């Protein structure tokens, strides 16, 4: 009989890639979308898997809704990915972040404990647990000092997982993931903001891009490789927590330079840094050390930084070109209010640019 998995947040970047990964392995996959959802399944359509997943509505603030999703899907593996994932928005609504990213994990663990304590659960944790870090590459033993409400909520979830593991014997793992990107990344995140803007500027749809701190450094990996690590964690004999990272950090400026190079431009003519856009709490060291995952899971990242940027920039350039050529296809830009002006300008672009 096929193994059954439940993925919360299947409509997000990681959820969509994980669903594809598990379907390819022969799993029966159920996935949740936010009950208040805008009916946008573009990532599942992009990967051509929407009709292969059992889709369930989920309200993470409601214990009954959570229990219902677990009861209906009867999973042996539960991947909890649903979250308010944009750390930059957390200071505007810390209560929602606390509820959705923190307390909801306890609701889920309670559902597992009561419905079937044999379910193995993955919790999507984050480098935001470490806050500014201590200047060294971060390991599972580094001090946990979150500096924004997103990290605080995820820290609550992290400890809940450990308490349910130790106290109730639930097989639950924290994947402490550093940033991971892909062409399916949300438009609010800096990497996708850069590749989307570079594509538009190259096609004459936009003139410039304004960013915050170009010197901020991040450990950026490729999302489909991170979902494999999630799965590996749940295949082990014992549950544990693992850093998933690349052991490399690159600056936002390096990302910008490479993305503009891919679309044939020198970034210096188009990108401005604005002090006002700097986050009030930028992490100091954001480089992870994935040694434990390498040694115990046999996991390692494969896609390099330059390859990742190139893939994202090429994809965004191709999307805008296809759209200008009159094609319609699964894409997040048409539903993004900030992109409306570029859409109207695109109809004024001379025919020769529509290549
Ligand atoms: P994402 O693309 O933003 O997806 C988040 C998912 O959660 C979406 O399906 C979203 O639904 C759903 N969601 C949000 N609020 C919800 C609510 N109240 N009730 C039910 N569902 C809700 O994020 P991602 O990049 O795939 O990240 C997956 C997980 O990994 C998140 O927990 C994130 O915090 C964590 N993480 C990500 C990274 C990274 O670099 N990507 C790094 C560390 C940790 P909508 O589509 O309706 O918004």
Short mmCIF file of C-alpha atoms and ligand atoms in Angstrom, two decimals:
data_model
loop_
_atom_site.label_atom_id
_atom_site.label_comp_id
_atom_site.label_asym_id
_atom_site.label_seq_id
_atom_site.Cartn_x
_atom_site.Cartn_y
_atom_site.Cartn_z
CA UNK A 1 0.00 0.00 0.00
CA UNK A 2 1.24 3.51 -0.81
CA UNK A 3 2.55 5.58 2.09
CA UNK A 4 0.38 8.55 2.96
CA UNK A 5 1.71 12.03 3.67
CA UNK A 6 0.04 15.23 4.78
CA UNK A 7 1.75 18.49 3.80
CA UNK A 8 0.49 21.65 5.43
CA UNK A 9 1.09 24.68 3.22
CA UNK A 10 1.21 22.66 -0.01
CA UNK A 11 0.49 25.84 -1.99
CA UNK A 12 3.81 27.40 -0.90
CA UNK A 13 7.25 27.03 -2.47
CA UNK A 14 8.42 24.11 -0.32
CA UNK A 15 4.99 22.48 -0.15
CA UNK A 16 4.73 22.26 -3.92
CA UNK A 17 8.24 20.84 -4.37
CA UNK A 18 7.76 18.39 -1.51
CA UNK A 19 4.45 17.17 -2.95
CA UNK A 20 6.17 16.54 -6.29
CA UNK A 21 9.04 14.74 -4.55
CA UNK A 22 6.69 12.47 -2.57
CA UNK A 23 4.39 11.75 -5.52
CA UNK A 24 7.46 10.71 -7.52
CA UNK A 25 8.28 8.30 -4.68
CA UNK A 26 4.80 6.76 -4.91
CA UNK A 27 3.24 8.44 -1.88
CA UNK A 28 -0.42 9.36 -1.67
CA UNK A 29 -0.20 13.08 -0.88
CA UNK A 30 -2.74 15.29 0.86
CA UNK A 31 -2.00 18.96 1.18
CA UNK A 32 -3.60 21.87 2.95
CA UNK A 33 -4.28 25.39 1.79
CA UNK A 34 -5.30 28.30 4.03
CA UNK A 35 -9.05 28.20 4.67
CA UNK A 36 -9.17 31.91 3.76
CA UNK A 37 -7.30 31.13 0.58
CA UNK A 38 -7.47 33.23 -2.60
CA UNK A 39 -7.79 30.15 -4.79
CA UNK A 40 -4.33 30.41 -6.32
CA UNK A 41 -2.71 27.05 -6.92
CA UNK A 42 -0.17 28.35 -9.44
CA UNK A 43 2.81 26.45 -8.00
CA UNK A 44 0.96 23.12 -8.14
CA UNK A 45 -0.10 23.90 -11.72
CA UNK A 46 3.45 24.93 -12.63
CA UNK A 47 4.69 21.51 -11.45
CA UNK A 48 1.68 19.85 -13.08
CA UNK A 49 0.57 18.07 -9.90
CA UNK A 50 -2.59 19.85 -8.77
CA UNK A 51 -4.93 17.01 -9.74
CA UNK A 52 -2.69 14.42 -8.04
CA UNK A 53 -3.03 15.91 -4.56
CA UNK A 54 -5.96 15.66 -2.17
CA UNK A 55 -6.48 19.31 -1.22
CA UNK A 56 -7.88 20.14 2.22
CA UNK A 57 -8.72 23.56 3.73
CA UNK A 58 -6.91 24.38 6.98
CA UNK A 59 -7.25 27.08 9.61
CA UNK A 60 -4.16 26.86 11.82
CA UNK A 61 -5.87 28.85 14.58
CA UNK A 62 -8.55 26.20 14.98
CA UNK A 63 -7.88 22.85 16.72
CA UNK A 64 -10.91 21.23 15.04
CA UNK A 65 -9.74 22.24 11.57
CA UNK A 66 -6.29 20.77 12.29
CA UNK A 67 -7.73 17.52 13.67
CA UNK A 68 -10.05 17.27 10.69
CA UNK A 69 -7.12 17.53 8.21
CA UNK A 70 -5.17 14.85 10.11
CA UNK A 71 -8.22 12.55 10.42
CA UNK A 72 -9.14 12.87 6.76
CA UNK A 73 -5.64 12.29 5.41
CA UNK A 74 -4.57 9.53 7.87
CA UNK A 75 -0.88 10.18 7.19
CA UNK A 76 2.11 8.18 8.34
CA UNK A 77 4.25 11.30 7.70
CA UNK A 78 3.21 14.87 8.39
CA UNK A 79 5.22 17.77 6.99
CA UNK A 80 4.29 21.02 8.68
CA UNK A 81 5.29 23.80 6.30
CA UNK A 82 2.35 26.21 6.55
CA UNK A 83 3.42 29.45 8.17
CA UNK A 84 3.58 33.19 7.83
CA UNK A 85 7.01 32.76 6.27
CA UNK A 86 8.02 36.33 5.45
CA UNK A 87 10.06 37.43 8.48
CA UNK A 88 10.03 41.01 7.20
CA UNK A 89 6.30 41.29 7.95
CA UNK A 90 6.48 40.02 11.52
CA UNK A 91 6.91 43.35 13.29
CA UNK A 92 3.64 44.56 11.69
CA UNK A 93 1.59 41.68 13.10
CA UNK A 94 3.46 39.86 15.88
CA UNK A 95 0.29 38.32 17.32
CA UNK A 96 -0.64 36.61 14.06
CA UNK A 97 2.94 35.33 13.69
CA UNK A 98 2.89 34.06 17.27
CA UNK A 99 -0.37 32.21 16.66
CA UNK A 100 0.30 30.80 13.18
CA UNK A 101 4.04 30.08 13.43
CA UNK A 102 4.19 29.24 17.13
CA UNK A 103 1.05 28.06 18.89
CA UNK A 104 -0.36 26.24 15.84
CA UNK A 105 2.54 23.77 16.07
CA UNK A 106 1.35 22.75 19.53
CA UNK A 107 -2.17 22.34 18.12
CA UNK A 108 -0.75 20.05 15.46
CA UNK A 109 1.35 18.05 17.93
CA UNK A 110 -1.75 17.59 20.10
CA UNK A 111 -3.67 16.30 17.08
CA UNK A 112 -0.86 13.83 16.35
CA UNK A 113 -0.74 12.69 19.98
CA UNK A 114 -4.50 12.08 20.14
CA UNK A 115 -5.23 10.79 16.64
CA UNK A 116 -2.18 8.64 15.95
CA UNK A 117 1.04 9.04 17.95
CA UNK A 118 2.83 6.90 15.36
CA UNK A 119 2.70 9.75 12.82
CA UNK A 120 6.17 11.10 12.07
CA UNK A 121 6.23 14.88 11.94
CA UNK A 122 8.58 17.40 10.33
CA UNK A 123 8.55 20.99 11.57
CA UNK A 124 9.86 23.72 9.23
CA UNK A 125 12.19 25.62 11.49
CA UNK A 126 14.53 28.41 10.54
CA UNK A 127 17.88 30.14 10.94
CA UNK A 128 15.87 33.01 12.47
CA UNK A 129 16.15 31.03 15.74
CA UNK A 130 19.75 32.23 15.97
CA UNK A 131 19.09 35.95 15.55
CA UNK A 132 22.37 37.79 14.96
CA UNK A 133 24.38 34.64 15.63
CA UNK A 134 27.78 34.65 17.30
CA UNK A 135 29.83 35.34 14.17
CA UNK A 136 30.63 31.66 13.57
CA UNK A 137 28.91 29.21 11.18
CA UNK A 138 25.75 28.09 12.96
CA UNK A 139 25.27 24.53 14.18
CA UNK A 140 22.54 22.70 16.08
CA UNK A 141 24.36 23.71 19.30
CA UNK A 142 24.63 27.46 18.61
CA UNK A 143 22.83 29.79 21.04
CA UNK A 144 19.20 30.56 20.19
CA UNK A 145 18.59 34.32 20.35
CA UNK A 146 15.83 35.31 17.89
CA UNK A 147 15.60 39.05 17.17
CA UNK A 148 12.21 39.34 15.48
CA UNK A 149 8.67 38.03 16.15
CA UNK A 150 8.97 35.45 13.37
CA UNK A 151 12.02 33.91 15.06
CA UNK A 152 10.37 34.11 18.48
CA UNK A 153 7.30 32.21 17.23
CA UNK A 154 9.45 29.62 15.44
CA UNK A 155 11.51 29.20 18.61
CA UNK A 156 8.33 28.37 20.55
CA UNK A 157 7.49 25.80 17.86
CA UNK A 158 11.03 24.40 17.96
CA UNK A 159 10.83 23.79 21.71
CA UNK A 160 7.32 22.35 21.42
CA UNK A 161 8.66 19.75 19.00
CA UNK A 162 11.47 18.86 21.40
CA UNK A 163 9.11 18.67 24.40
CA UNK A 164 6.63 16.40 22.59
CA UNK A 165 9.52 14.23 21.43
CA UNK A 166 11.03 13.91 24.90
CA UNK A 167 7.88 13.88 27.01
CA UNK A 168 5.33 12.09 24.81
CA UNK A 169 7.65 10.08 22.55
CA UNK A 170 6.30 11.68 19.36
CA UNK A 171 8.64 11.20 16.37
CA UNK A 172 9.07 14.88 15.52
CA UNK A 173 12.04 16.66 13.91
CA UNK A 174 13.02 20.30 13.48
CA UNK A 175 14.61 21.08 10.13
CA UNK A 176 16.49 24.30 10.92
CA UNK A 177 16.60 25.59 7.38
CA UNK A 178 18.62 28.48 6.04
CA UNK A 179 17.24 30.49 3.12
CA UNK A 180 16.30 28.41 0.12
CA UNK A 181 15.12 29.78 -3.16
CA UNK A 182 13.81 28.72 -6.54
CA UNK A 183 11.73 30.05 -9.43
CA UNK A 184 8.71 29.29 -7.17
CA UNK A 185 9.85 31.69 -4.42
CA UNK A 186 7.31 34.33 -3.37
CA UNK A 187 7.71 37.82 -4.86
CA UNK A 188 8.10 39.49 -1.45
CA UNK A 189 11.47 37.77 -0.85
CA UNK A 190 14.61 39.65 -1.89
CA UNK A 191 15.96 37.01 -4.29
CA UNK A 192 12.80 36.81 -6.37
CA UNK A 193 12.33 40.58 -6.11
CA UNK A 194 15.76 40.93 -7.74
CA UNK A 195 15.29 38.36 -10.51
CA UNK A 196 11.80 39.63 -11.33
CA UNK A 197 13.02 43.26 -11.48
CA UNK A 198 16.11 42.37 -13.52
CA UNK A 199 13.88 40.64 -16.09
CA UNK A 200 11.50 43.61 -16.29
CA UNK A 201 14.33 46.13 -16.61
CA UNK A 202 15.93 44.07 -19.37
CA UNK A 203 12.63 44.13 -21.27
CA UNK A 204 12.05 47.86 -20.77
CA UNK A 205 9.15 47.38 -18.35
CA UNK A 206 10.87 48.95 -15.37
CA UNK A 207 13.68 51.46 -14.94
CA UNK A 208 15.30 50.67 -11.61
CA UNK A 209 15.26 48.55 -8.48
CA UNK A 210 15.58 49.90 -4.94
CA UNK A 211 16.84 47.58 -2.21
CA UNK A 212 17.87 47.84 1.43
CA UNK A 213 21.25 46.52 2.53
CA UNK A 214 23.34 45.23 -0.39
CA UNK A 215 26.00 44.01 2.05
CA UNK A 216 23.63 41.73 4.01
CA UNK A 217 24.84 38.15 3.67
CA UNK A 218 22.76 34.99 3.45
CA UNK A 219 23.25 31.26 3.11
CA UNK A 220 21.14 30.51 0.02
CA UNK A 221 20.29 27.01 -1.15
CA UNK A 222 18.00 25.47 -3.75
CA UNK A 223 14.53 24.56 -2.42
CA UNK A 224 13.99 21.14 -4.11
CA UNK A 225 17.13 19.89 -2.35
CA UNK A 226 15.82 21.09 1.01
CA UNK A 227 12.57 19.13 0.69
CA UNK A 228 14.63 15.98 0.17
CA UNK A 229 16.30 16.68 3.54
CA UNK A 230 12.84 16.94 5.15
CA UNK A 231 11.97 13.49 3.86
CA UNK A 232 15.31 12.00 4.93
CA UNK A 233 14.77 13.19 8.50
CA UNK A 234 11.55 11.19 8.74
CA UNK A 235 13.19 8.01 7.39
CA UNK A 236 15.71 7.73 10.27
CA UNK A 237 15.45 5.32 13.21
CA UNK A 238 15.45 8.19 15.71
CA UNK A 239 14.07 11.72 15.44
CA UNK A 240 16.48 14.64 15.75
CA UNK A 241 16.98 18.26 14.70
CA UNK A 242 19.14 19.19 11.71
CA UNK A 243 20.62 22.32 10.19
CA UNK A 244 19.96 22.42 6.45
CA UNK A 245 22.22 24.94 4.74
CA UNK A 246 25.03 25.25 2.18
CA UNK A 247 27.98 26.27 4.41
CA UNK A 248 28.42 29.37 2.19
CA UNK A 249 27.23 32.94 2.55
CA UNK A 250 26.86 35.48 -0.25
CA UNK A 251 25.80 39.10 -0.17
CA UNK A 252 22.65 40.60 -1.65
CA UNK A 253 25.01 42.64 -3.83
CA UNK A 254 26.55 39.47 -5.28
CA UNK A 255 23.06 38.15 -6.01
CA UNK A 256 22.17 41.41 -7.77
CA UNK A 257 25.34 41.42 -9.85
CA UNK A 258 24.83 37.87 -11.07
CA UNK A 259 21.10 38.29 -11.79
CA UNK A 260 21.68 41.42 -13.91
CA UNK A 261 24.57 39.73 -15.69
CA UNK A 262 22.24 36.86 -16.65
CA UNK A 263 19.79 39.28 -18.31
CA UNK A 264 22.66 41.11 -20.05
CA UNK A 265 22.91 44.27 -17.91
CA UNK A 266 25.43 45.95 -15.63
CA UNK A 267 23.57 46.27 -12.32
CA UNK A 268 25.29 49.56 -11.41
CA UNK A 269 23.09 51.48 -13.82
CA UNK A 270 19.84 50.23 -12.32
CA UNK A 271 20.04 49.37 -8.62
CA UNK A 272 19.84 51.83 -5.73
CA UNK A 273 20.30 51.13 -2.02
CA UNK A 274 17.91 52.92 0.32
CA UNK A 275 18.79 53.11 4.03
CA UNK A 276 15.07 53.25 4.91
CA UNK A 277 14.56 49.75 3.52
CA UNK A 278 17.14 48.20 5.83
CA UNK A 279 15.51 45.80 8.26
CA UNK A 280 15.60 46.99 11.86
CA UNK A 281 17.00 43.62 12.78
CA UNK A 282 19.40 42.20 10.22
CA UNK A 283 21.08 38.97 11.14
CA UNK A 284 24.86 39.23 11.52
CA UNK A 285 26.18 35.82 10.49
CA UNK A 286 23.81 33.75 8.44
CA UNK A 287 25.98 30.87 7.41
CA UNK A 288 24.90 27.41 8.44
CA UNK A 289 26.95 24.28 9.03
CA UNK A 290 25.13 21.20 7.73
CA UNK A 291 27.69 18.66 9.02
CA UNK A 292 25.15 16.69 11.07
CA UNK A 293 22.80 16.34 8.08
CA UNK A 294 25.73 15.25 5.90
CA UNK A 295 27.01 12.71 8.42
CA UNK A 296 23.70 11.20 9.51
CA UNK A 297 21.31 11.78 6.60
CA UNK A 298 23.83 11.61 3.77
CA UNK A 299 22.44 14.96 2.60
CA UNK A 300 24.41 17.69 0.90
CA UNK A 301 23.48 20.68 -1.28
CA UNK A 302 24.23 20.29 -4.97
CA UNK A 303 23.23 23.52 -6.69
CA UNK A 304 25.80 26.31 -6.36
CA UNK A 305 25.02 29.98 -5.73
CA UNK A 306 25.66 31.18 -9.28
CA UNK A 307 23.66 28.33 -10.77
CA UNK A 308 20.73 29.16 -8.49
CA UNK A 309 20.71 32.85 -9.43
CA UNK A 310 21.00 32.01 -13.10
CA UNK A 311 18.08 29.58 -12.93
CA UNK A 312 15.83 32.13 -11.21
CA UNK A 313 16.77 35.05 -13.48
CA UNK A 314 16.35 32.99 -16.65
CA UNK A 315 12.97 31.76 -15.50
CA UNK A 316 11.68 35.26 -14.73
CA UNK A 317 12.98 36.61 -18.02
CA UNK A 318 11.26 33.76 -19.86
CA UNK A 319 7.99 34.34 -18.04
CA UNK A 320 7.83 38.03 -18.93
CA UNK A 321 8.74 37.24 -22.54
CA UNK A 322 6.03 34.59 -22.77
CA UNK A 323 3.49 36.91 -21.23
CA UNK A 324 4.42 39.72 -23.62
CA UNK A 325 4.01 37.24 -26.44
CA UNK A 326 0.38 36.72 -25.37
CA UNK A 327 0.76 33.37 -23.58
CA UNK A 328 -1.03 32.60 -20.35
CA UNK A 329 0.48 30.12 -17.90
CA UNK A 330 0.65 29.48 -14.11
CA UNK A 331 2.41 32.48 -12.59
CA UNK A 332 2.12 34.61 -9.44
CA UNK A 333 2.71 38.02 -11.05
CA UNK A 334 -0.83 38.47 -12.50
CA UNK A 335 -2.29 38.23 -8.96
CA UNK A 336 0.25 40.57 -7.39
CA UNK A 337 -1.13 44.11 -6.86
CA UNK A 338 2.39 45.66 -6.99
CA UNK A 339 2.86 44.31 -10.53
CA UNK A 340 -0.25 45.94 -12.02
CA UNK A 341 1.62 48.99 -13.32
CA UNK A 342 4.23 46.86 -15.10
CA UNK A 343 1.39 44.93 -16.70
CA UNK A 344 -0.19 48.04 -18.14
CA UNK A 345 3.20 49.33 -19.33
CA UNK A 346 3.89 46.02 -21.04
CA UNK A 347 1.11 46.69 -23.55
CA UNK A 348 2.98 49.88 -24.62
CA UNK A 349 6.28 48.12 -25.22
CA UNK A 350 7.33 48.30 -28.87
CA UNK A 351 6.75 45.14 -30.86
CA UNK A 352 10.50 44.56 -31.44
CA UNK A 353 11.05 44.06 -27.68
CA UNK A 354 8.47 41.29 -27.57
CA UNK A 355 10.89 38.58 -28.55
P1 LIG B 1 5.68 30.02 1.53
O1 LIG B 1 5.98 29.85 0.08
O2 LIG B 1 5.36 31.37 2.04
O3 LIG B 1 4.47 29.04 1.89
C1 LIG B 1 3.82 29.10 3.14
C2 LIG B 1 2.53 28.29 3.08
O4 LIG B 1 1.83 28.43 4.33
C3 LIG B 1 1.56 28.72 1.98
O5 LIG B 1 0.94 27.56 1.45
C4 LIG B 1 0.56 29.55 2.77
O6 LIG B 1 -0.70 29.66 2.17
C5 LIG B 1 0.46 28.74 4.06
N1 LIG B 1 -0.12 29.54 5.15
C6 LIG B 1 0.24 30.78 5.55
N2 LIG B 1 -0.55 31.16 6.56
C7 LIG B 1 -1.42 30.16 6.80
C8 LIG B 1 -2.49 29.97 7.71
N3 LIG B 1 -2.83 30.90 8.61
N4 LIG B 1 -3.19 28.83 7.69
C9 LIG B 1 -2.88 27.86 6.79
N5 LIG B 1 -1.88 27.98 5.88
C10 LIG B 1 -1.16 29.11 5.89
O7 LIG B 1 6.87 29.45 2.42
P2 LIG B 1 8.02 28.39 2.05
O8 LIG B 1 9.19 29.15 1.55
O9 LIG B 1 7.44 27.29 1.27
O10 LIG B 1 8.43 27.89 3.50
C11 LIG B 1 7.87 26.70 4.05
C12 LIG B 1 8.16 26.65 5.52
O11 LIG B 1 9.58 26.67 5.73
C13 LIG B 1 7.61 27.83 6.33
O12 LIG B 1 7.20 27.34 7.57
C14 LIG B 1 8.80 28.74 6.50
O13 LIG B 1 8.69 29.55 7.65
C15 LIG B 1 9.92 27.73 6.62
N6 LIG B 1 11.23 28.22 6.19
C16 LIG B 1 11.42 28.64 4.91
C17 LIG B 1 12.67 29.09 4.51
C18 LIG B 1 12.91 29.55 3.09
O14 LIG B 1 13.97 30.14 2.85
N7 LIG B 1 12.03 29.27 2.15
C19 LIG B 1 13.73 29.09 5.42
C20 LIG B 1 13.51 28.64 6.72
C21 LIG B 1 12.26 28.19 7.08
P3 LIG B 1 -0.98 30.96 1.20
O15 LIG B 1 -0.40 30.55 -0.10
O16 LIG B 1 -2.42 31.12 1.25
O17 LIG B 1 -0.26 32.14 1.81
#
